[in-house]
Protein backbone atom coordinates (compact mmCIF):
# COMPACT_ATOMS: atom_id res chain seq x y z
CA UNK A 1 0.00 0.00 0.00
CA UNK A 2 1.27 3.48 -0.88
CA UNK A 3 1.31 6.43 1.45
CA UNK A 4 -1.84 8.00 -0.05
CA UNK A 5 -5.03 6.32 1.09
CA UNK A 6 -8.42 6.46 -0.59
CA UNK A 7 -10.27 6.71 2.72
CA UNK A 8 -9.66 6.40 6.45
CA UNK A 9 -10.66 2.72 6.52
CA UNK A 10 -7.59 1.77 4.49
CA UNK A 11 -5.44 2.91 7.41
CA UNK A 12 -6.81 0.22 9.77
CA UNK A 13 -4.15 -2.32 10.84
CA UNK A 14 -0.43 -2.46 9.91
CA UNK A 15 0.35 -1.38 13.46
CA UNK A 16 3.99 -1.13 14.58
CA UNK A 17 5.86 -3.63 16.75
CA UNK A 18 8.17 -1.73 19.12
CA UNK A 19 10.98 -3.04 21.33
CA UNK A 20 10.69 -2.51 25.09
CA UNK A 21 14.13 -1.29 26.15
CA UNK A 22 14.05 -0.15 29.79
CA UNK A 23 11.42 -2.35 31.46
CA UNK A 24 12.63 -5.65 29.99
CA UNK A 25 15.28 -7.69 31.80
CA UNK A 26 18.61 -7.74 29.93
CA UNK A 27 18.94 -10.33 27.19
CA UNK A 28 15.20 -10.83 26.64
CA UNK A 29 13.64 -9.46 23.46
CA UNK A 30 10.38 -7.97 24.64
CA UNK A 31 8.13 -6.29 22.06
CA UNK A 32 4.76 -4.54 22.01
CA UNK A 33 2.32 -4.38 19.11
CA UNK A 34 0.81 -0.91 19.40
CA UNK A 35 -2.84 -1.06 18.37
CA UNK A 36 -3.23 2.60 19.38
CA UNK A 37 -1.86 3.34 15.89
CA UNK A 38 -5.23 2.37 14.39
CA UNK A 39 -7.19 5.43 13.21
CA UNK A 40 -9.48 5.55 16.25
CA UNK A 41 -6.77 4.43 18.63
CA UNK A 42 -7.67 0.81 19.37
CA UNK A 43 -7.55 -2.77 18.19
CA UNK A 44 -11.33 -2.71 17.79
CA UNK A 45 -11.07 -0.69 14.58
CA UNK A 46 -10.12 -4.01 12.98
CA UNK A 47 -13.22 -5.80 14.26
CA UNK A 48 -15.47 -2.89 13.24
CA UNK A 49 -14.22 -2.91 9.67
CA UNK A 50 -14.19 -6.72 9.48
CA UNK A 51 -17.75 -7.17 10.75
CA UNK A 52 -19.29 -4.39 8.63
CA UNK A 53 -17.59 -5.43 5.40
CA UNK A 54 -18.52 -9.07 6.00
CA UNK A 55 -22.18 -8.10 6.54
CA UNK A 56 -22.11 -5.99 3.37
CA UNK A 57 -20.76 -8.94 1.40
CA UNK A 58 -23.31 -11.42 2.81
CA UNK A 59 -26.21 -8.99 2.38
CA UNK A 60 -27.02 -9.08 6.12
CA UNK A 61 -26.48 -5.31 6.15
CA UNK A 62 -28.47 -3.28 3.60
CA UNK A 63 -27.48 0.18 2.34
CA UNK A 64 -28.58 2.82 4.85
CA UNK A 65 -29.67 0.25 7.46
CA UNK A 66 -29.03 1.15 11.12
CA UNK A 67 -26.19 -0.75 12.79
CA UNK A 68 -26.37 -1.57 16.51
CA UNK A 69 -23.92 -3.07 18.98
CA UNK A 70 -23.31 -3.49 22.69
CA UNK A 71 -19.83 -2.25 23.55
CA UNK A 72 -17.62 -1.07 26.37
CA UNK A 73 -16.46 1.69 24.07
CA UNK A 74 -13.61 0.78 21.76
CA UNK A 75 -15.80 -1.28 19.44
CA UNK A 76 -18.35 1.52 19.41
CA UNK A 77 -15.70 4.10 18.57
CA UNK A 78 -14.36 1.91 15.75
CA UNK A 79 -17.88 1.23 14.47
CA UNK A 80 -18.71 4.94 14.67
CA UNK A 81 -15.76 5.67 12.37
CA UNK A 82 -16.63 2.86 9.93
CA UNK A 83 -20.35 3.76 9.87
CA UNK A 84 -19.58 7.47 9.45
CA UNK A 85 -17.31 6.72 6.49
CA UNK A 86 -19.76 4.30 4.88
CA UNK A 87 -22.96 6.19 5.71
CA UNK A 88 -24.76 3.83 8.14
CA UNK A 89 -26.57 5.25 11.20
CA UNK A 90 -25.15 3.67 14.38
CA UNK A 91 -26.72 3.00 17.80
CA UNK A 92 -24.52 1.76 20.63
CA UNK A 93 -25.63 0.33 23.97
CA UNK A 94 -23.15 0.78 26.80
CA UNK A 95 -23.18 0.28 30.56
CA UNK A 96 -23.05 3.63 32.35
CA UNK A 97 -19.85 2.78 34.26
CA UNK A 98 -17.51 2.83 31.25
CA UNK A 99 -15.43 6.00 30.87
CA UNK A 100 -17.36 9.06 29.71
CA UNK A 101 -14.80 10.15 27.10
CA UNK A 102 -15.84 7.07 25.09
CA UNK A 103 -19.50 8.11 24.96
CA UNK A 104 -18.63 11.62 23.88
CA UNK A 105 -16.29 10.37 21.17
CA UNK A 106 -19.00 8.13 19.70
CA UNK A 107 -21.51 10.97 19.76
CA UNK A 108 -18.90 13.26 18.14
CA UNK A 109 -18.69 10.73 15.32
CA UNK A 110 -22.46 10.87 14.92
CA UNK A 111 -23.51 7.71 16.81
CA UNK A 112 -26.35 7.46 19.33
CA UNK A 113 -25.31 6.04 22.71
CA UNK A 114 -27.95 4.30 24.84
CA UNK A 115 -26.77 3.81 28.42
CA UNK A 116 -27.77 0.79 30.51
CA UNK A 117 -27.60 0.52 34.32
CA UNK A 118 -24.20 -0.55 35.70
CA UNK A 119 -26.02 -3.04 37.94
CA UNK A 120 -27.14 -4.94 34.81
CA UNK A 121 -23.45 -5.47 33.86
CA UNK A 122 -22.15 -6.36 30.39
CA UNK A 123 -24.93 -8.86 29.78
CA UNK A 124 -27.51 -6.10 30.40
CA UNK A 125 -26.15 -3.86 27.66
CA UNK A 126 -26.02 -6.88 25.35
CA UNK A 127 -29.65 -7.81 26.04
CA UNK A 128 -30.68 -4.19 25.39
CA UNK A 129 -28.92 -4.25 22.00
CA UNK A 130 -30.75 -7.48 21.06
CA UNK A 131 -34.08 -6.02 22.17
CA UNK A 132 -33.56 -2.84 20.12
CA UNK A 133 -32.29 -4.73 17.04
CA UNK A 134 -35.26 -7.09 17.07
CA UNK A 135 -37.91 -4.45 17.54
CA UNK A 136 -36.47 -1.98 15.00
CA UNK A 137 -35.03 -4.36 12.39
CA UNK A 138 -31.45 -3.09 12.88
CA UNK A 139 -28.26 -4.96 12.02
CA UNK A 140 -26.72 -6.36 15.23
CA UNK A 141 -22.93 -6.84 14.98
CA UNK A 142 -22.72 -9.62 17.61
CA UNK A 143 -19.01 -9.00 18.17
CA UNK A 144 -18.83 -11.74 20.81
CA UNK A 145 -19.98 -14.52 18.45
CA UNK A 146 -19.37 -13.11 14.98
CA UNK A 147 -16.76 -15.18 13.12
CA UNK A 148 -15.96 -12.13 10.98
CA UNK A 149 -14.32 -10.66 14.11
CA UNK A 150 -11.85 -13.53 14.46
CA UNK A 151 -11.45 -13.89 10.66
CA UNK A 152 -10.32 -10.28 10.30
CA UNK A 153 -7.63 -10.87 12.95
CA UNK A 154 -6.51 -14.03 11.12
CA UNK A 155 -6.25 -12.09 7.85
CA UNK A 156 -4.58 -8.96 9.26
CA UNK A 157 -3.17 -9.06 12.84
CA UNK A 158 -1.81 -12.60 12.54
CA UNK A 159 -0.26 -11.98 9.11
CA UNK A 160 1.39 -8.77 10.34
CA UNK A 161 2.90 -10.65 13.31
CA UNK A 162 4.22 -13.48 11.11
CA UNK A 163 5.76 -10.90 8.74
CA UNK A 164 7.35 -8.89 11.54
CA UNK A 165 8.94 -12.01 13.08
CA UNK A 166 9.73 -13.83 9.84
CA UNK A 167 13.47 -13.54 10.52
CA UNK A 168 13.39 -14.67 14.15
CA UNK A 169 11.66 -17.18 16.38
CA UNK A 170 8.72 -15.80 18.37
CA UNK A 171 8.61 -17.68 21.67
CA UNK A 172 5.58 -16.08 23.34
CA UNK A 173 2.55 -14.14 22.16
CA UNK A 174 0.66 -12.50 25.03
CA UNK A 175 -2.93 -11.24 24.93
CA UNK A 176 -6.07 -10.81 27.02
CA UNK A 177 -9.61 -11.29 25.84
CA UNK A 178 -12.81 -9.34 25.60
CA UNK A 179 -14.70 -10.76 22.66
CA UNK A 180 -11.89 -13.25 22.11
CA UNK A 181 -11.65 -12.12 18.48
CA UNK A 182 -7.97 -11.23 18.76
CA UNK A 183 -7.25 -14.45 20.67
CA UNK A 184 -9.08 -16.87 18.39
CA UNK A 185 -8.13 -15.12 15.14
CA UNK A 186 -4.42 -14.74 15.85
CA UNK A 187 -3.79 -17.87 17.93
CA UNK A 188 -5.14 -20.31 15.34
CA UNK A 189 -2.84 -18.88 12.65
CA UNK A 190 0.19 -18.86 14.95
CA UNK A 191 -0.51 -22.48 16.00
CA UNK A 192 -0.40 -23.48 12.34
CA UNK A 193 2.33 -21.24 10.95
CA UNK A 194 4.51 -20.69 14.04
CA UNK A 195 3.89 -23.74 16.27
CA UNK A 196 6.86 -22.88 18.50
CA UNK A 197 5.06 -19.74 19.74
CA UNK A 198 3.42 -20.20 23.15
CA UNK A 199 0.03 -18.53 23.43
CA UNK A 200 -0.34 -16.76 26.80
CA UNK A 201 -3.73 -15.45 27.85
CA UNK A 202 -4.02 -12.96 30.71
CA UNK A 203 -7.14 -12.31 32.76
CA UNK A 204 -7.91 -10.23 35.88
CA UNK A 205 -6.77 -12.11 39.00
CA UNK A 206 -10.02 -11.32 40.82
CA UNK A 207 -12.20 -12.46 37.93
CA UNK A 208 -10.72 -15.71 36.61
CA UNK A 209 -13.39 -16.86 34.16
CA UNK A 210 -11.17 -19.21 32.16
CA UNK A 211 -9.03 -19.97 35.21
CA UNK A 212 -12.06 -21.24 37.14
CA UNK A 213 -12.75 -23.93 34.49
CA UNK A 214 -16.46 -23.51 35.22
CA UNK A 215 -18.71 -23.65 32.15
CA UNK A 216 -20.50 -20.59 30.75
CA UNK A 217 -24.32 -20.90 30.60
CA UNK A 218 -25.19 -20.25 26.94
CA UNK A 219 -28.29 -20.17 24.70
CA UNK A 220 -28.60 -22.06 21.43
CA UNK A 221 -27.58 -18.98 19.39
CA UNK A 222 -24.24 -18.84 21.19
CA UNK A 223 -25.08 -15.85 23.38
CA UNK A 224 -24.54 -16.12 27.14
CA UNK A 225 -27.74 -16.84 29.07
CA UNK A 226 -26.38 -15.74 32.48
CA UNK A 227 -23.36 -14.11 34.10
CA UNK A 228 -20.41 -16.42 34.70
CA UNK A 229 -20.27 -17.49 38.37
CA UNK A 230 -16.61 -16.41 38.74
CA UNK A 231 -17.09 -12.92 37.36
CA UNK A 232 -16.22 -10.00 39.64
CA UNK A 233 -15.96 -6.34 38.61
CA UNK A 234 -12.35 -5.50 37.72
CA UNK A 235 -10.17 -2.63 36.52
CA UNK A 236 -9.37 -3.85 33.01
CA UNK A 237 -12.04 -2.12 30.88
CA UNK A 238 -12.43 -4.09 27.67
CA UNK A 239 -11.25 -7.41 29.08
CA UNK A 240 -13.29 -10.22 30.59
CA UNK A 241 -16.94 -9.20 30.44
CA UNK A 242 -19.23 -11.01 32.87
CA UNK A 243 -19.38 -14.01 30.54
CA UNK A 244 -17.08 -16.15 28.40
CA UNK A 245 -17.85 -15.23 24.81
CA UNK A 246 -18.40 -17.86 22.14
CA UNK A 247 -15.17 -16.84 20.34
CA UNK A 248 -13.14 -17.15 23.56
CA UNK A 249 -14.65 -20.54 24.35
CA UNK A 250 -13.85 -21.72 20.81
CA UNK A 251 -10.21 -20.74 21.34
CA UNK A 252 -10.10 -22.63 24.66
CA UNK A 253 -11.84 -25.73 23.23
CA UNK A 254 -9.47 -25.80 20.24
CA UNK A 255 -6.59 -25.86 22.76
CA UNK A 256 -5.08 -22.70 21.35
CA UNK A 257 -4.21 -21.44 24.87
CA UNK A 258 -0.92 -22.72 26.29
CA UNK A 259 -1.02 -20.84 29.58
CA UNK A 260 -3.32 -18.59 31.61
CA UNK A 261 -1.85 -15.74 33.66
CA UNK A 262 -3.86 -13.94 36.35
CA UNK A 263 -2.97 -10.23 36.51
CA UNK A 264 -3.57 -7.89 39.46
CA UNK A 265 -5.37 -4.62 38.73
CA UNK A 266 -2.68 -2.61 40.54
CA UNK A 267 -0.01 -4.30 38.41
CA UNK A 268 -1.91 -3.35 35.24
CA UNK A 269 -2.14 0.32 36.27
CA UNK A 270 1.50 0.49 37.35
CA UNK A 271 2.76 -1.15 34.16
CA UNK A 272 0.75 1.24 32.02
CA UNK A 273 2.36 4.14 33.90
CA UNK A 274 5.81 2.53 33.60
CA UNK A 275 5.35 2.11 29.84
CA UNK A 276 4.48 5.81 29.57
CA UNK A 277 7.28 7.12 31.80
CA UNK A 278 10.11 4.76 30.93
CA UNK A 279 9.38 3.79 27.33
CA UNK A 280 7.29 6.77 26.12
CA UNK A 281 4.53 4.32 25.16
CA UNK A 282 1.12 5.75 26.05
CA UNK A 283 -1.46 2.98 26.38
CA UNK A 284 -4.56 1.86 28.28
CA UNK A 285 -5.15 -0.42 31.25
CA UNK A 286 -5.50 -3.72 29.39
CA UNK A 287 -2.27 -2.87 27.58
CA UNK A 288 -0.59 -2.41 30.96
CA UNK A 289 -2.11 -5.70 32.08
CA UNK A 290 -0.86 -7.57 29.02
CA UNK A 291 2.62 -6.11 29.40
CA UNK A 292 2.55 -7.06 33.11
CA UNK A 293 1.98 -10.64 31.92
CA UNK A 294 4.78 -10.30 29.36
CA UNK A 295 7.18 -9.01 32.01
CA UNK A 296 6.37 -11.96 34.31
CA UNK A 297 7.41 -14.31 31.53
CA UNK A 298 10.46 -12.21 30.64
CA UNK A 299 11.76 -12.31 34.23
CA UNK A 300 11.97 -16.09 34.26
CA UNK A 301 12.85 -16.67 30.59
CA UNK A 302 16.34 -17.57 29.37
CA UNK A 303 18.31 -14.88 27.50
CA UNK A 304 17.42 -14.67 23.83
CA UNK A 305 13.71 -15.33 24.44
CA UNK A 306 11.43 -13.27 22.20
CA UNK A 307 8.04 -12.13 23.54
CA UNK A 308 5.32 -10.09 21.84
CA UNK A 309 2.53 -8.39 23.85
CA UNK A 310 -0.65 -6.97 22.32
CA UNK A 311 -1.28 -3.40 23.54
CA UNK A 312 -4.93 -2.83 22.59
CA UNK A 313 -5.42 0.94 22.93
CA UNK A 314 -4.31 4.45 23.86
CA UNK A 315 -4.14 5.89 27.37
CA UNK A 316 -6.13 8.94 26.27
CA UNK A 317 -9.28 6.86 26.64
CA UNK A 318 -8.83 6.64 30.43
CA UNK A 319 -8.54 10.23 31.64
CA UNK A 320 -11.58 9.82 33.92
CA UNK A 321 -10.63 6.36 35.25
CA UNK A 322 -8.43 4.99 38.05
CA UNK A 323 -5.49 5.02 35.59
CA UNK A 324 -5.35 8.80 35.99
CA UNK A 325 -6.47 8.91 39.65
CA UNK A 326 -3.05 10.05 40.86
CA UNK A 327 -2.43 12.49 38.02
CA UNK A 328 -2.94 16.06 39.22
CA UNK A 329 -4.78 18.80 37.35
CA UNK A 330 -3.42 21.58 39.55
CA UNK A 331 0.29 22.26 40.14
CA UNK A 332 1.95 19.87 42.58
CA UNK A 333 4.14 21.13 45.44
CA UNK A 334 7.19 20.40 43.31
CA UNK A 335 5.78 22.33 40.36
CA UNK A 336 4.89 25.30 42.59
CA UNK A 337 8.48 25.29 43.81
CA UNK A 338 9.73 25.44 40.21
CA UNK A 339 7.28 28.27 39.48
CA UNK A 340 8.56 30.21 42.50
CA UNK A 341 12.21 29.71 41.58
CA UNK A 342 12.04 32.70 39.18
CA UNK A 343 10.31 36.06 39.76
CA UNK A 344 7.76 36.40 36.92
CA UNK A 345 4.37 34.96 35.94
CA UNK A 346 3.40 33.47 39.31
CA UNK A 347 0.09 33.15 41.09
CA UNK A 348 1.39 34.41 44.42
CA UNK A 349 2.82 37.67 43.00
CA UNK A 350 1.38 39.88 40.24
CA UNK A 351 3.57 40.15 37.16
CA UNK A 352 4.80 43.68 36.36
CA UNK A 353 2.99 44.85 33.20
CA UNK A 354 5.14 44.56 30.08
CA UNK A 355 5.70 47.82 28.16
CA UNK A 356 3.23 48.03 25.24
CA UNK A 357 4.80 47.74 21.80
CA UNK A 358 4.94 51.24 20.34
CA UNK A 359 3.31 50.54 16.98
CA UNK A 360 0.50 48.25 18.10
CA UNK A 361 -2.91 49.92 17.72
CA UNK A 362 -4.74 50.04 21.06
CA UNK A 363 -8.54 50.24 21.16
CA UNK A 364 -8.18 53.93 22.13
CA UNK A 365 -6.65 54.75 18.73
CA UNK A 366 -9.57 53.18 16.87
CA UNK A 367 -12.42 55.62 16.34
CA UNK A 368 -16.13 54.89 16.21
CA UNK A 369 -17.04 55.62 12.58
CA UNK A 370 -20.54 56.84 11.64
CA UNK A 371 -21.14 53.39 10.11
CA UNK A 372 -20.28 51.76 13.46
CA UNK A 373 -22.50 54.21 15.41
CA UNK A 374 -25.38 53.37 13.06
CA UNK A 375 -24.74 49.62 13.42
CA UNK A 376 -24.91 49.91 17.20
CA UNK A 377 -28.05 52.04 17.16
CA UNK A 378 -29.79 49.59 14.78
CA UNK A 379 -28.76 46.57 16.85
CA UNK A 380 -30.07 48.09 20.10
CA UNK A 381 -33.41 49.03 18.54
CA UNK A 382 -33.95 45.75 16.68
CA UNK A 383 -37.39 44.54 17.87
CA UNK A 384 -36.75 41.08 16.38
CA UNK A 385 -33.64 40.56 18.54
CA UNK A 386 -34.26 42.04 22.00
CA UNK A 387 -31.27 40.17 23.49
CA UNK A 388 -27.95 41.21 21.94
CA UNK A 389 -24.51 40.08 23.00
CA UNK A 390 -21.40 41.85 21.71
CA UNK A 391 -18.84 39.09 21.86
CA UNK A 392 -15.48 37.74 20.72
CA UNK A 393 -15.32 34.31 19.11
CA UNK A 394 -12.46 33.01 21.28
CA UNK A 395 -13.58 34.55 24.57
CA UNK A 396 -14.27 32.04 27.36
CA UNK A 397 -16.66 34.41 29.19
CA UNK A 398 -18.69 34.75 25.99
CA UNK A 399 -18.82 30.94 25.69
CA UNK A 400 -20.09 30.65 29.27
CA UNK A 401 -22.89 33.11 28.46
CA UNK A 402 -23.70 31.22 25.28
CA UNK A 403 -24.03 28.03 27.37
CA UNK A 404 -26.41 29.76 29.80
CA UNK A 405 -28.57 31.16 26.98
CA UNK A 406 -28.64 27.75 25.28
CA UNK A 407 -29.61 25.88 28.47
CA UNK A 408 -32.48 28.31 29.10
CA UNK A 409 -33.48 28.52 25.43
CA UNK A 410 -32.99 32.29 25.46
CA UNK A 411 -32.94 33.55 21.85
CA UNK A 412 -30.19 36.14 21.27
CA UNK A 413 -28.16 37.83 18.61
CA UNK A 414 -24.40 37.46 18.95
CA UNK A 415 -22.30 40.16 17.29
CA UNK A 416 -18.88 38.53 17.15
CA UNK A 417 -16.63 41.53 16.75
CA UNK A 418 -13.53 39.51 15.84
CA UNK A 419 -15.24 37.33 13.24
CA UNK A 420 -14.42 37.53 9.53
CA UNK A 421 -17.80 39.22 8.97
CA UNK A 422 -16.67 42.39 10.82
CA UNK A 423 -13.06 42.46 9.65
CA UNK A 424 -13.37 44.75 6.63
CA UNK A 425 -12.10 48.27 7.44
CA UNK A 426 -11.90 47.04 11.05
CA UNK A 427 -15.66 47.45 11.46
CA UNK A 428 -15.50 45.18 14.56
CA UNK A 429 -12.95 47.52 16.19
CA UNK A 430 -15.05 50.59 15.33
CA UNK A 431 -18.21 49.00 16.75
CA UNK A 432 -16.25 48.22 19.92
CA UNK A 433 -15.20 51.88 20.15
CA UNK A 434 -18.83 52.97 19.66
CA UNK A 435 -19.87 50.47 22.34
CA UNK A 436 -17.25 51.80 24.79
CA UNK A 437 -18.49 55.34 24.27
CA UNK A 438 -22.10 54.21 24.77
CA UNK A 439 -21.68 52.09 27.92
CA UNK A 440 -18.45 53.40 29.40
CA UNK A 441 -17.37 49.78 29.67
CA UNK A 442 -14.23 48.53 27.88
CA UNK A 443 -14.49 44.78 28.38
CA UNK A 444 -16.30 42.22 26.21
CA UNK A 445 -18.88 40.64 26.34
CA UNK A 446 -21.53 43.34 26.71
CA UNK A 447 -25.16 42.30 26.90
CA UNK A 448 -28.28 44.32 26.17
CA UNK A 449 -31.93 43.40 26.71
CA UNK A 450 -34.58 45.56 25.01
CA UNK A 451 -31.92 48.17 24.22
CA UNK A 452 -30.86 48.48 27.88
CA UNK A 453 -27.28 47.70 28.89
CA UNK A 454 -27.09 44.87 31.45
CA UNK A 455 -23.30 44.55 31.77
CA UNK A 456 -20.73 41.85 31.12
CA UNK A 457 -20.64 38.16 32.00
CA UNK A 458 -20.65 38.44 35.80
CA UNK A 459 -23.38 41.13 35.80
CA UNK A 460 -25.62 38.81 33.75
CA UNK A 461 -24.77 35.87 36.01
CA UNK A 462 -25.58 37.88 39.15
CA UNK A 463 -28.82 39.20 37.65
CA UNK A 464 -29.73 35.68 36.57
CA UNK A 465 -29.19 34.40 40.12
CA UNK A 466 -31.37 37.16 41.61
CA UNK A 467 -34.09 36.77 38.95
CA UNK A 468 -33.60 40.32 37.65
CA UNK A 469 -32.36 39.09 34.26
CA UNK A 470 -35.42 36.85 33.81
CA UNK A 471 -37.59 39.90 34.68
CA UNK A 472 -35.86 41.91 31.95
CA UNK A 473 -36.57 39.11 29.45
CA UNK A 474 -40.24 39.05 30.41
CA UNK A 475 -40.46 42.85 30.18
CA UNK A 476 -39.15 42.59 26.61
CA UNK A 477 -41.52 39.68 25.79
CA UNK A 478 -38.66 37.21 25.27
CA UNK A 479 -39.91 33.65 25.76
CA UNK A 480 -37.48 31.23 27.42
CA UNK A 481 -37.40 28.15 29.62
CA UNK A 482 -38.23 29.30 33.18
CA UNK A 483 -37.67 25.91 34.79
CA UNK A 484 -33.92 25.56 34.25
CA UNK A 485 -32.05 25.59 37.51
CA UNK A 486 -28.34 26.22 36.99
CA UNK A 487 -25.63 28.11 38.82
CA UNK A 488 -24.30 30.18 35.92
CA UNK A 489 -20.86 30.42 37.53
CA UNK A 490 -20.54 26.64 37.11
CA UNK A 491 -20.54 27.25 33.34
CA UNK A 492 -17.22 29.10 33.46
CA UNK A 493 -14.19 27.03 32.48
CA UNK A 494 -12.42 25.81 35.63
CA UNK A 495 -9.39 28.07 35.12
CA UNK A 496 -11.71 31.06 35.49
CA UNK A 497 -13.15 29.84 38.79
CA UNK A 498 -11.91 31.89 41.74
CA UNK A 499 -8.58 30.41 42.95
CA UNK A 500 -8.74 29.08 46.53
N1 LIG B 1 -8.48 -4.27 25.49
C1 LIG B 1 -9.37 -3.32 25.27
C2 LIG B 1 -9.11 -1.95 25.81
C3 LIG B 1 -10.54 -3.61 24.56
O1 LIG B 1 -11.45 -2.64 24.35
C4 LIG B 1 -10.75 -4.93 24.09
C5 LIG B 1 -12.01 -5.29 23.37
N2 LIG B 1 -13.18 -5.18 24.15
C6 LIG B 1 -9.79 -5.89 24.34
C7 LIG B 1 -8.67 -5.51 25.04
C8 LIG B 1 -9.97 -7.33 23.91
O2 LIG B 1 -9.98 -7.58 22.53
P1 LIG B 1 -10.89 -8.73 21.92
O3 LIG B 1 -12.31 -8.24 21.93
O4 LIG B 1 -10.40 -8.93 20.53
O5 LIG B 1 -10.76 -9.94 22.76
Short mmCIF file of C-alpha atoms and ligand atoms in Angstrom, two decimals, residues 42-44 47 71-75 102 143-144 149 153 175-184 236-241 245 247-248 284-287 290 310-314 317-318, ligand 1:
data_model
loop_
_atom_site.label_atom_id
_atom_site.label_comp_id
_atom_site.label_asym_id
_atom_site.label_seq_id
_atom_site.Cartn_x
_atom_site.Cartn_y
_atom_site.Cartn_z
CA UNK A 42 -7.67 0.81 19.37
CA UNK A 43 -7.55 -2.77 18.19
CA UNK A 44 -11.33 -2.71 17.79
CA UNK A 47 -13.22 -5.80 14.26
CA UNK A 71 -19.83 -2.25 23.55
CA UNK A 72 -17.62 -1.07 26.37
CA UNK A 73 -16.46 1.69 24.07
CA UNK A 74 -13.61 0.78 21.76
CA UNK A 75 -15.80 -1.28 19.44
CA UNK A 102 -15.84 7.07 25.09
CA UNK A 143 -19.01 -9.00 18.17
CA UNK A 144 -18.83 -11.74 20.81
CA UNK A 149 -14.32 -10.66 14.11
CA UNK A 153 -7.63 -10.87 12.95
CA UNK A 175 -2.93 -11.24 24.93
CA UNK A 176 -6.07 -10.81 27.02
CA UNK A 177 -9.61 -11.29 25.84
CA UNK A 178 -12.81 -9.34 25.60
CA UNK A 179 -14.70 -10.76 22.66
CA UNK A 180 -11.89 -13.25 22.11
CA UNK A 181 -11.65 -12.12 18.48
CA UNK A 182 -7.97 -11.23 18.76
CA UNK A 183 -7.25 -14.45 20.67
CA UNK A 184 -9.08 -16.87 18.39
CA UNK A 236 -9.37 -3.85 33.01
CA UNK A 237 -12.04 -2.12 30.88
CA UNK A 238 -12.43 -4.09 27.67
CA UNK A 239 -11.25 -7.41 29.08
CA UNK A 240 -13.29 -10.22 30.59
CA UNK A 241 -16.94 -9.20 30.44
CA UNK A 245 -17.85 -15.23 24.81
CA UNK A 247 -15.17 -16.84 20.34
CA UNK A 248 -13.14 -17.15 23.56
CA UNK A 284 -4.56 1.86 28.28
CA UNK A 285 -5.15 -0.42 31.25
CA UNK A 286 -5.50 -3.72 29.39
CA UNK A 287 -2.27 -2.87 27.58
CA UNK A 290 -0.86 -7.57 29.02
CA UNK A 310 -0.65 -6.97 22.32
CA UNK A 311 -1.28 -3.40 23.54
CA UNK A 312 -4.93 -2.83 22.59
CA UNK A 313 -5.42 0.94 22.93
CA UNK A 314 -4.31 4.45 23.86
CA UNK A 317 -9.28 6.86 26.64
CA UNK A 318 -8.83 6.64 30.43
N1 LIG B 1 -8.48 -4.27 25.49
C1 LIG B 1 -9.37 -3.32 25.27
C2 LIG B 1 -9.11 -1.95 25.81
C3 LIG B 1 -10.54 -3.61 24.56
O1 LIG B 1 -11.45 -2.64 24.35
C4 LIG B 1 -10.75 -4.93 24.09
C5 LIG B 1 -12.01 -5.29 23.37
N2 LIG B 1 -13.18 -5.18 24.15
C6 LIG B 1 -9.79 -5.89 24.34
C7 LIG B 1 -8.67 -5.51 25.04
C8 LIG B 1 -9.97 -7.33 23.91
O2 LIG B 1 -9.98 -7.58 22.53
P1 LIG B 1 -10.89 -8.73 21.92
O3 LIG B 1 -12.31 -8.24 21.93
O4 LIG B 1 -10.40 -8.93 20.53
O5 LIG B 1 -10.76 -9.94 22.76
#
